Coordinates of C-alpha atoms in Angstrom, one line a residue:
M1 CA 80.0 161.3 82.2
R2 CA 77.1 159.0 81.7
R3 CA 79.0 157.2 79.0
L4 CA 82.0 156.7 81.4
S5 CA 79.7 155.4 84.2
A6 CA 78.1 152.9 81.8
I7 CA 81.5 151.6 80.7
L8 CA 82.7 151.2 84.3
G9 CA 79.5 149.4 85.2
A10 CA 79.9 147.0 82.3
L11 CA 83.5 146.3 83.3
L12 CA 82.4 145.6 86.9
L13 CA 79.7 143.2 85.7
A14 CA 82.1 141.4 83.4
T15 CA 84.6 140.8 86.3
P16 CA 84.2 137.2 87.5
A17 CA 83.4 136.7 91.2
V18 CA 86.2 135.2 93.2
A19 CA 85.5 131.5 93.8
A20 CA 84.9 130.3 97.3
P21 CA 87.8 128.1 98.7
Q22 CA 87.3 124.5 99.5
S23 CA 86.7 123.6 103.2
P24 CA 89.7 121.6 104.6
Q25 CA 87.3 120.2 107.3
A26 CA 85.0 118.7 104.5
V27 CA 88.0 117.1 102.9
A28 CA 89.2 115.6 106.2
Q29 CA 85.7 114.3 106.9
A30 CA 85.5 112.6 103.5
I31 CA 88.9 111.0 103.8
T32 CA 88.2 109.8 107.4
Q33 CA 84.9 108.1 106.3
A34 CA 86.7 106.4 103.4
A35 CA 89.6 105.2 105.5
Q36 CA 87.4 103.9 108.3
A37 CA 85.4 101.8 105.9
I38 CA 88.4 99.7 105.1
A39 CA 90.4 100.0 108.4
P40 CA 90.6 96.9 110.7
P41 CA 88.2 97.0 113.7
G42 CA 89.6 99.0 116.6
A43 CA 92.1 100.9 114.4
S44 CA 92.7 104.6 114.9
L45 CA 93.4 107.0 112.1
T46 CA 95.7 110.0 111.8
L47 CA 95.5 112.3 108.8
G48 CA 98.3 114.3 107.4
P49 CA 97.9 118.1 106.6
V50 CA 94.7 119.0 104.7
A51 CA 95.3 122.8 104.8
G52 CA 96.1 122.6 101.0
A53 CA 92.4 122.3 100.4
Q54 CA 91.8 126.0 101.1
Y55 CA 93.8 126.8 97.9
M56 CA 91.3 124.8 95.8
Q57 CA 88.0 126.0 94.5
A58 CA 85.0 124.7 96.5
C59 CA 83.8 121.5 95.1
T60 CA 80.3 121.7 93.6
L61 CA 79.8 117.9 93.6
P62 CA 80.5 115.2 96.3
L63 CA 84.2 114.4 96.8
S64 CA 85.4 110.9 95.9
V65 CA 88.2 109.3 97.9
S66 CA 90.5 106.4 97.0
I67 CA 92.9 104.8 99.5
S68 CA 96.2 103.3 98.4
G69 CA 99.2 101.8 100.2
T70 CA 99.6 99.4 103.0
A71 CA 98.9 100.0 106.7
P72 CA 100.2 101.5 108.8
Y73 CA 101.1 104.1 106.1
E74 CA 98.5 104.8 103.4
Q75 CA 97.7 107.6 101.0
A76 CA 94.3 109.1 100.3
A77 CA 93.4 110.9 97.1
A78 CA 90.5 113.2 97.5
H79 CA 89.1 114.0 94.0
C80 CA 86.7 116.8 93.1
P81 CA 84.9 116.3 89.8
S82 CA 83.8 119.9 89.4
P83 CA 86.0 121.9 89.3
A84 CA 88.5 119.2 88.7
W85 CA 91.2 118.8 91.3
T86 CA 92.8 116.2 93.5
L87 CA 94.4 116.5 96.9
Y88 CA 96.7 113.8 98.3
V89 CA 96.8 113.3 102.1
T90 CA 98.7 110.7 104.1
V91 CA 96.8 108.4 106.4
T92 CA 98.4 106.6 109.3
V93 CA 96.5 103.5 110.5
A94 CA 97.3 102.5 114.1
Q95 CA 95.8 99.0 114.6
T96 CA 96.0 97.4 118.1
E97 CA 95.4 93.9 119.4
N98 CA 95.4 92.1 122.7
V99 CA 98.7 90.2 123.0
V100 CA 100.6 88.4 125.8
I101 CA 103.3 90.6 127.4
A102 CA 105.6 90.2 130.4
A103 CA 103.8 91.5 133.5
R104 CA 107.2 91.9 135.3
P105 CA 110.8 91.2 134.4
I106 CA 111.4 87.5 133.4
A107 CA 114.8 85.9 133.8
A108 CA 116.2 83.4 131.3
G109 CA 115.3 79.8 132.4
Q110 CA 112.4 81.0 134.5
T111 CA 109.2 78.9 134.4
L112 CA 106.2 81.1 133.6
G113 CA 103.4 81.4 136.1
R114 CA 100.1 83.4 136.1
G115 CA 101.7 86.5 137.7
D116 CA 104.5 86.6 135.1
I117 CA 102.4 87.2 132.0
T118 CA 99.3 89.2 131.1
L119 CA 97.3 90.6 128.1
A120 CA 97.8 94.1 126.9
R121 CA 96.6 96.0 123.8
E122 CA 99.6 96.9 121.7
P123 CA 100.1 98.5 118.3
V124 CA 100.4 95.8 115.6
S125 CA 103.4 97.8 114.1
L126 CA 105.4 96.8 117.2
Y127 CA 105.4 93.1 116.2
A128 CA 104.5 93.1 112.5
G129 CA 105.9 90.0 110.8
R130 CA 106.5 88.1 114.0
Q131 CA 104.4 85.4 115.7
V132 CA 103.0 86.4 119.0
Y133 CA 100.7 84.8 121.7
Y134 CA 97.1 85.8 122.3
D135 CA 96.2 83.6 125.3
P136 CA 98.3 83.7 128.5
A137 CA 97.1 80.2 129.4
Q138 CA 99.0 78.6 126.5
L139 CA 102.3 79.8 128.1
L140 CA 101.8 78.6 131.7
G141 CA 104.6 76.2 132.5
A142 CA 106.7 77.3 129.6
S143 CA 110.3 78.3 130.1
A144 CA 111.9 81.6 129.1
I145 CA 114.8 81.1 126.7
M146 CA 116.1 84.6 127.3
S147 CA 115.4 87.5 129.7
V148 CA 112.4 89.7 128.9
S149 CA 111.8 93.1 130.4
A150 CA 108.4 94.1 131.9
G151 CA 106.0 95.0 129.1
G152 CA 107.9 93.1 126.5
I153 CA 105.8 91.3 123.9
L154 CA 106.4 87.6 124.0
N155 CA 107.2 85.5 120.9
P156 CA 108.4 82.0 120.2
A157 CA 112.0 83.2 120.1
D158 CA 111.7 84.0 123.8
I159 CA 109.8 81.0 125.0
A160 CA 110.3 77.2 125.1
E161 CA 107.0 75.4 125.2
P162 CA 106.1 73.5 128.4
V163 CA 107.4 70.0 128.8
M164 CA 104.5 67.7 128.2
V165 CA 106.2 64.3 128.5
K166 CA 109.3 63.4 130.4
S167 CA 111.7 60.6 129.5
G168 CA 110.7 57.3 131.2
Q169 CA 107.1 58.5 131.8
T170 CA 104.2 56.2 130.9
V171 CA 101.6 58.1 129.0
A172 CA 98.5 57.4 126.9
V173 CA 99.2 57.7 123.2
Q174 CA 96.3 58.4 120.9
V175 CA 96.6 56.2 117.8
I176 CA 94.5 57.4 114.9
S177 CA 93.9 55.2 111.9
G178 CA 91.3 56.6 109.4
G179 CA 88.2 57.3 111.5
V180 CA 89.2 55.1 114.4
T181 CA 91.0 56.4 117.5
L182 CA 92.6 54.0 120.1
S183 CA 94.5 54.7 123.2
L184 CA 97.8 52.9 123.9
N185 CA 99.9 53.1 127.1
A186 CA 103.6 53.6 126.1
V187 CA 106.8 54.7 127.7
A188 CA 108.5 57.9 126.5
T189 CA 112.2 57.4 125.7
E190 CA 112.7 61.2 125.3
T191 CA 111.5 64.4 126.8
G192 CA 109.0 66.3 124.6
R193 CA 107.4 69.7 124.3
I194 CA 104.3 70.6 122.3
G195 CA 105.2 70.2 118.6
D196 CA 108.0 67.7 119.2
T197 CA 108.0 64.3 117.7
I198 CA 109.6 61.8 120.1
L199 CA 110.1 58.0 120.5
F200 CA 107.9 55.8 122.6
T201 CA 108.2 52.1 123.5
N202 CA 105.2 49.7 123.7
P203 CA 105.9 47.8 126.9
S204 CA 103.9 44.8 125.8
S205 CA 105.8 44.2 122.5
G206 CA 109.0 46.2 123.0
R207 CA 108.3 47.9 119.7
R208 CA 109.4 51.6 119.3
F209 CA 107.4 54.2 117.4
S210 CA 107.3 58.0 117.0
A211 CA 104.4 60.2 118.1
Q212 CA 103.9 63.9 118.0
I213 CA 103.3 65.8 121.2
T214 CA 100.2 68.0 121.2
A215 CA 98.4 70.1 123.8
T216 CA 96.2 67.0 124.5
G217 CA 99.0 64.5 124.6
P218 CA 101.0 62.3 122.3
V219 CA 99.4 61.4 119.0
L220 CA 100.3 58.7 116.4
N221 CA 98.6 59.3 113.1
L222 CA 98.7 56.1 111.0
Q223 CA 98.1 56.9 107.3
P224 CA 95.6 54.5 105.7

């Protein structure tokens, strides 16, 4: 009997203890810290399932996390050095920015006033790859090319820049030559918006020349 008890005791001592499971919360915390370190300011993060961590043995050393992919959809690899295992978790990065939107429905051909547009914080994913506006003031006086519903994000395809110069109008044209800037009164022969290059006539000489319309007025840049 004593011999049997001794054998049983030896077998029990030889049986390895069941390893503790890894905490999913610890994995989620490590991934969140790593993702936040490279996320744009103001971005919010959403992690995919981390429940798979409970089937891993508890890591005895600090976890290391690497992030791959491109926002808004990235992947985190949480690696445990001892015992060695790696858990892959999806990370969704929701970045937002203040952009100009329609404060109320805008009709095609309508001239934009202060009550028509406003700033709102919108997810970048809604307009990724498109040019948008960040300052309502730059659109005051612009015309809507097409109808825009309330809350719609405005982009250059929707808007015609404000008319800065009308045909027949006498305006001051900035003439830049090297480091010298002069002002010349000239008559516009065309109507122009910001970014347009139109013809002007010098009333003194009758000479015609082209100048680009900018936010501060027509500019003629003479190359040295």
